[in-house]
Tab-separated table of C-alpha atoms in Angstrom:
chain	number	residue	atom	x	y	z
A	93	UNK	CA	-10.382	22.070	7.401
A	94	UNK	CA	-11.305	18.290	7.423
A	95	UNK	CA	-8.735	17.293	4.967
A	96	UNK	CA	-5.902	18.778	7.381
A	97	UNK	CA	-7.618	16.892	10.215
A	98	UNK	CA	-7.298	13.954	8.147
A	99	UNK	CA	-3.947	14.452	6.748
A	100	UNK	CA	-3.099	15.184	10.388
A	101	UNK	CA	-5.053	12.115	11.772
A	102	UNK	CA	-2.898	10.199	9.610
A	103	UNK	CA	0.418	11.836	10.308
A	104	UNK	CA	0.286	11.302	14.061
A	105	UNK	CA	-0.665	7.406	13.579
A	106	UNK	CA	2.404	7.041	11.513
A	107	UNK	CA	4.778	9.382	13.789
A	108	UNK	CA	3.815	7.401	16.893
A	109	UNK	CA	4.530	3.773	15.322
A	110	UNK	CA	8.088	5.355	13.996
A	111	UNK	CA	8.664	6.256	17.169
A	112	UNK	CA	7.735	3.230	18.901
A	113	UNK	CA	10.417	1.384	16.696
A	114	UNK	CA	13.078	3.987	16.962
A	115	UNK	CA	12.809	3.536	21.047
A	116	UNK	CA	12.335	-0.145	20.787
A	117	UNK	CA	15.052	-0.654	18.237
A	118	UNK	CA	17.252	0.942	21.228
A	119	UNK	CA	16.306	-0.890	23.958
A	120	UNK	CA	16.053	-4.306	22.039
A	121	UNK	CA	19.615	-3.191	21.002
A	122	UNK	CA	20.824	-2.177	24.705
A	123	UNK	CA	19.228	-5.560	25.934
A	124	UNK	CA	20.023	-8.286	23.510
A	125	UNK	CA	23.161	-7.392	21.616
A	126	UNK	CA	26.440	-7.515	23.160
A	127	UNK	CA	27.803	-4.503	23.023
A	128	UNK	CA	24.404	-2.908	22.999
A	129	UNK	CA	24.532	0.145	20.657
A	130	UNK	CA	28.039	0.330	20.253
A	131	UNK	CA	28.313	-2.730	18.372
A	132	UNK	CA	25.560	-2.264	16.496
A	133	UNK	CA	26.762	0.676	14.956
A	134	UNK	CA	30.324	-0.306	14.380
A	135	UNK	CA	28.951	-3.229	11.865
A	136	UNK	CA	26.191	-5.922	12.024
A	137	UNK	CA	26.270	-9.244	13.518
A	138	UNK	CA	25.909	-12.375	11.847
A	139	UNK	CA	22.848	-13.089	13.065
A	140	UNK	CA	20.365	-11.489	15.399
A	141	UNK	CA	19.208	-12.707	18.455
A	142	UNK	CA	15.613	-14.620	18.456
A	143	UNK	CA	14.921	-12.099	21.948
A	144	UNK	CA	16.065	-8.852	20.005
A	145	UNK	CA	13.295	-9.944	16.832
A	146	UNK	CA	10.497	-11.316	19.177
A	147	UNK	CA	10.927	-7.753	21.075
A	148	UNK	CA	11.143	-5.582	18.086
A	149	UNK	CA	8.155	-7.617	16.645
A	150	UNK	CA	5.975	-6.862	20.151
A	151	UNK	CA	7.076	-3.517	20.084
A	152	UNK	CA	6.444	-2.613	16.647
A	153	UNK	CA	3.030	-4.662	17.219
A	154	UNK	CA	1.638	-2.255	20.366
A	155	UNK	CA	3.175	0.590	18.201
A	156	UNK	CA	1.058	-0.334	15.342
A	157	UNK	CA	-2.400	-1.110	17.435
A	158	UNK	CA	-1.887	2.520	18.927
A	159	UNK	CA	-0.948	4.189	15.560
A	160	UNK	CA	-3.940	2.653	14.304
A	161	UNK	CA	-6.381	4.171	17.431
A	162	UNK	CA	-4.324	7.854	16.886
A	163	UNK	CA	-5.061	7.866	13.511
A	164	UNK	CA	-8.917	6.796	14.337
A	165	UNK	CA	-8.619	9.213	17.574
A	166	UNK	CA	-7.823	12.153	15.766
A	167	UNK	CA	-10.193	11.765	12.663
A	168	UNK	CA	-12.982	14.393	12.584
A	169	UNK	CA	-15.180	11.554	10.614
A	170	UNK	CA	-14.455	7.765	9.469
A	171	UNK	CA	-12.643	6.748	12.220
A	172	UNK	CA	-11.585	3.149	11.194
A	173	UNK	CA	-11.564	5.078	7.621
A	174	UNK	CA	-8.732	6.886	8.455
A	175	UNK	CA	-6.748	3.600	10.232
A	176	UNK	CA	-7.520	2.068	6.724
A	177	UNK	CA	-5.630	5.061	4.937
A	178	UNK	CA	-2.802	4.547	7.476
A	179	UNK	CA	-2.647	0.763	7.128
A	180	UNK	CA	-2.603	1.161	3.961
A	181	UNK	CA	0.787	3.299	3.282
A	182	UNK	CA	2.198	1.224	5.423
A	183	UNK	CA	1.576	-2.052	3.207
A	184	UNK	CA	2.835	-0.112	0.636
A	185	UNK	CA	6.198	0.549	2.418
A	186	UNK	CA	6.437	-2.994	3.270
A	187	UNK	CA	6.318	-4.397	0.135
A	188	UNK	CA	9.129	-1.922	-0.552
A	189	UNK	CA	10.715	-3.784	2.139
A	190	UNK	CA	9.903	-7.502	1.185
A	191	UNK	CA	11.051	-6.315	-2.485
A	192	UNK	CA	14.650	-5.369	-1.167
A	193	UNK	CA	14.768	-8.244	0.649
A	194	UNK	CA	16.433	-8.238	4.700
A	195	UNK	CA	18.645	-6.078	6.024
A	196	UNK	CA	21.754	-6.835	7.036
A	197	UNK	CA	21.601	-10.310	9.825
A	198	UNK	CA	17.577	-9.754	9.710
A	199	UNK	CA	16.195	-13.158	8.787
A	200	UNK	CA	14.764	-13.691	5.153
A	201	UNK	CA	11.090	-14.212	7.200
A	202	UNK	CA	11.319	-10.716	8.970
A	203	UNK	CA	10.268	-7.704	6.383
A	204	UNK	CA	6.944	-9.731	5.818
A	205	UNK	CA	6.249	-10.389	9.444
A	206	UNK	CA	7.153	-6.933	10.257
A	207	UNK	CA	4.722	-5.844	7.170
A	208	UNK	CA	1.770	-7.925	8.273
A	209	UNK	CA	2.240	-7.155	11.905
A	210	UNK	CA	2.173	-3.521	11.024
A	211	UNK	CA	-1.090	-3.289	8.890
A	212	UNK	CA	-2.864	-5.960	11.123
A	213	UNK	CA	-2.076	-3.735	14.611
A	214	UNK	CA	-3.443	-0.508	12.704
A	215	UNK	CA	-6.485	-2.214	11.428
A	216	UNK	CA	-6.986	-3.580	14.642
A	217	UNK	CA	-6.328	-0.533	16.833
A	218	UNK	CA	-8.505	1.741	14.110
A	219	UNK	CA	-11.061	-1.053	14.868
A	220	UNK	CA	-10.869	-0.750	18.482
A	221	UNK	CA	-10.969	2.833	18.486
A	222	UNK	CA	-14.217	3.257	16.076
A	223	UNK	CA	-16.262	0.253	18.393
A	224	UNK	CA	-15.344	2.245	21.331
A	225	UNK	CA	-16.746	5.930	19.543
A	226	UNK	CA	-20.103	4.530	18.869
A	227	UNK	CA	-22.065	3.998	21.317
A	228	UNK	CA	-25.799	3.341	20.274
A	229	UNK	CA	-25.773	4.203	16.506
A	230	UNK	CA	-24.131	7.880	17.426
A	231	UNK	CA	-20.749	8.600	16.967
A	232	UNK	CA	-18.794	10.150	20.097
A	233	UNK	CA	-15.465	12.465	19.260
C-alpha cells in the first residue's frame, strides 16, 4: 500500500505542475500574443514576447514549488524523498528538452531555464513541505 501512496504522491505533484502550465500557457497566450489563442494556433510568431516568457516562467515556477509540496503532502513517509523522485523525472524530461533544442520562436536560453526552474521549485516546495511536517524531531501527516 505505500508504494501506491508513493507512486500516487508522485503522480499528483506532476499532474498539478502540468496543469499549472497548460492554464498559464493560455492566459500568457490570451494576454501577450496578438491574436491571443487564435494566432497561436494558426502558426508561431517570430519571436515571443519577453511578458509571455517571464509569465510562463513565474507560472511554471509557483507550479513547480506546489508540485513539489503535493508530492511531499501526499507521501505516507520521506516527504522531501518523494519531491526528490519528482524533481528528478522532471530533470530527466528537460534534458530531453535542452537535447531537441527550442520550440518554435522559444529563445535558445528557454528549455534550460524552464528545466532548472522546474527541479529547483520542486526541491524547494518538497523542502518547504517536510520543514513544515516536523515539528520537534516527530513527523506530522
Amino acid at each position: 500500500m505505500r508504494i501506491l501512496r508513493s507512486v500516487a504522491a508522485i503522480v499528483a505533484g506532476f499532474g498539478f505542475m502540468v496543469l499549472t502550465v497548460i492554464v498559464g500557457t493560455i492566459v500568457g497566450t490570451t494576454l501577450f500574443i496578438p491574436g491571443g489563442m487564435r494566432a497561436a494556433s494558426s502558426g508561431q510568431p517570430s519571436a515571443l514576447p519577453i511578458a509571455y516568457l517571464a509569465v510562463n516562467l513565474l507560472i511554471g515556477a509557483i507550479g513547480a514549488v506546489l508540485g513539489g509540496w503535493l508530492a511531499a503532502r501526499f507521501a505516507a513517509f520521506a516527504p522531501y524523498g518523494h519531491a526528490a523522485v519528482l524533481a528528478a523525472v522532471v530533470a530527466a524530461l528537460s534534458v530531453q528538452s535542452v537535447v531537441a533544442g527550442p520550440a518554435g520562436a522559444q529563445p535558445g536560453w528557454y528549455p534550460v531555464a524552464t528545466g532548472l526552474i522546474g527541479v529547483g521549485g520542486i526541491l524547494l516546495g518538497g523542502k518547504l513541505r517536510a520543514a513544515a511536517a516536523t515539528t520537534d524531531g516527530h513527523v506530522v501527516a
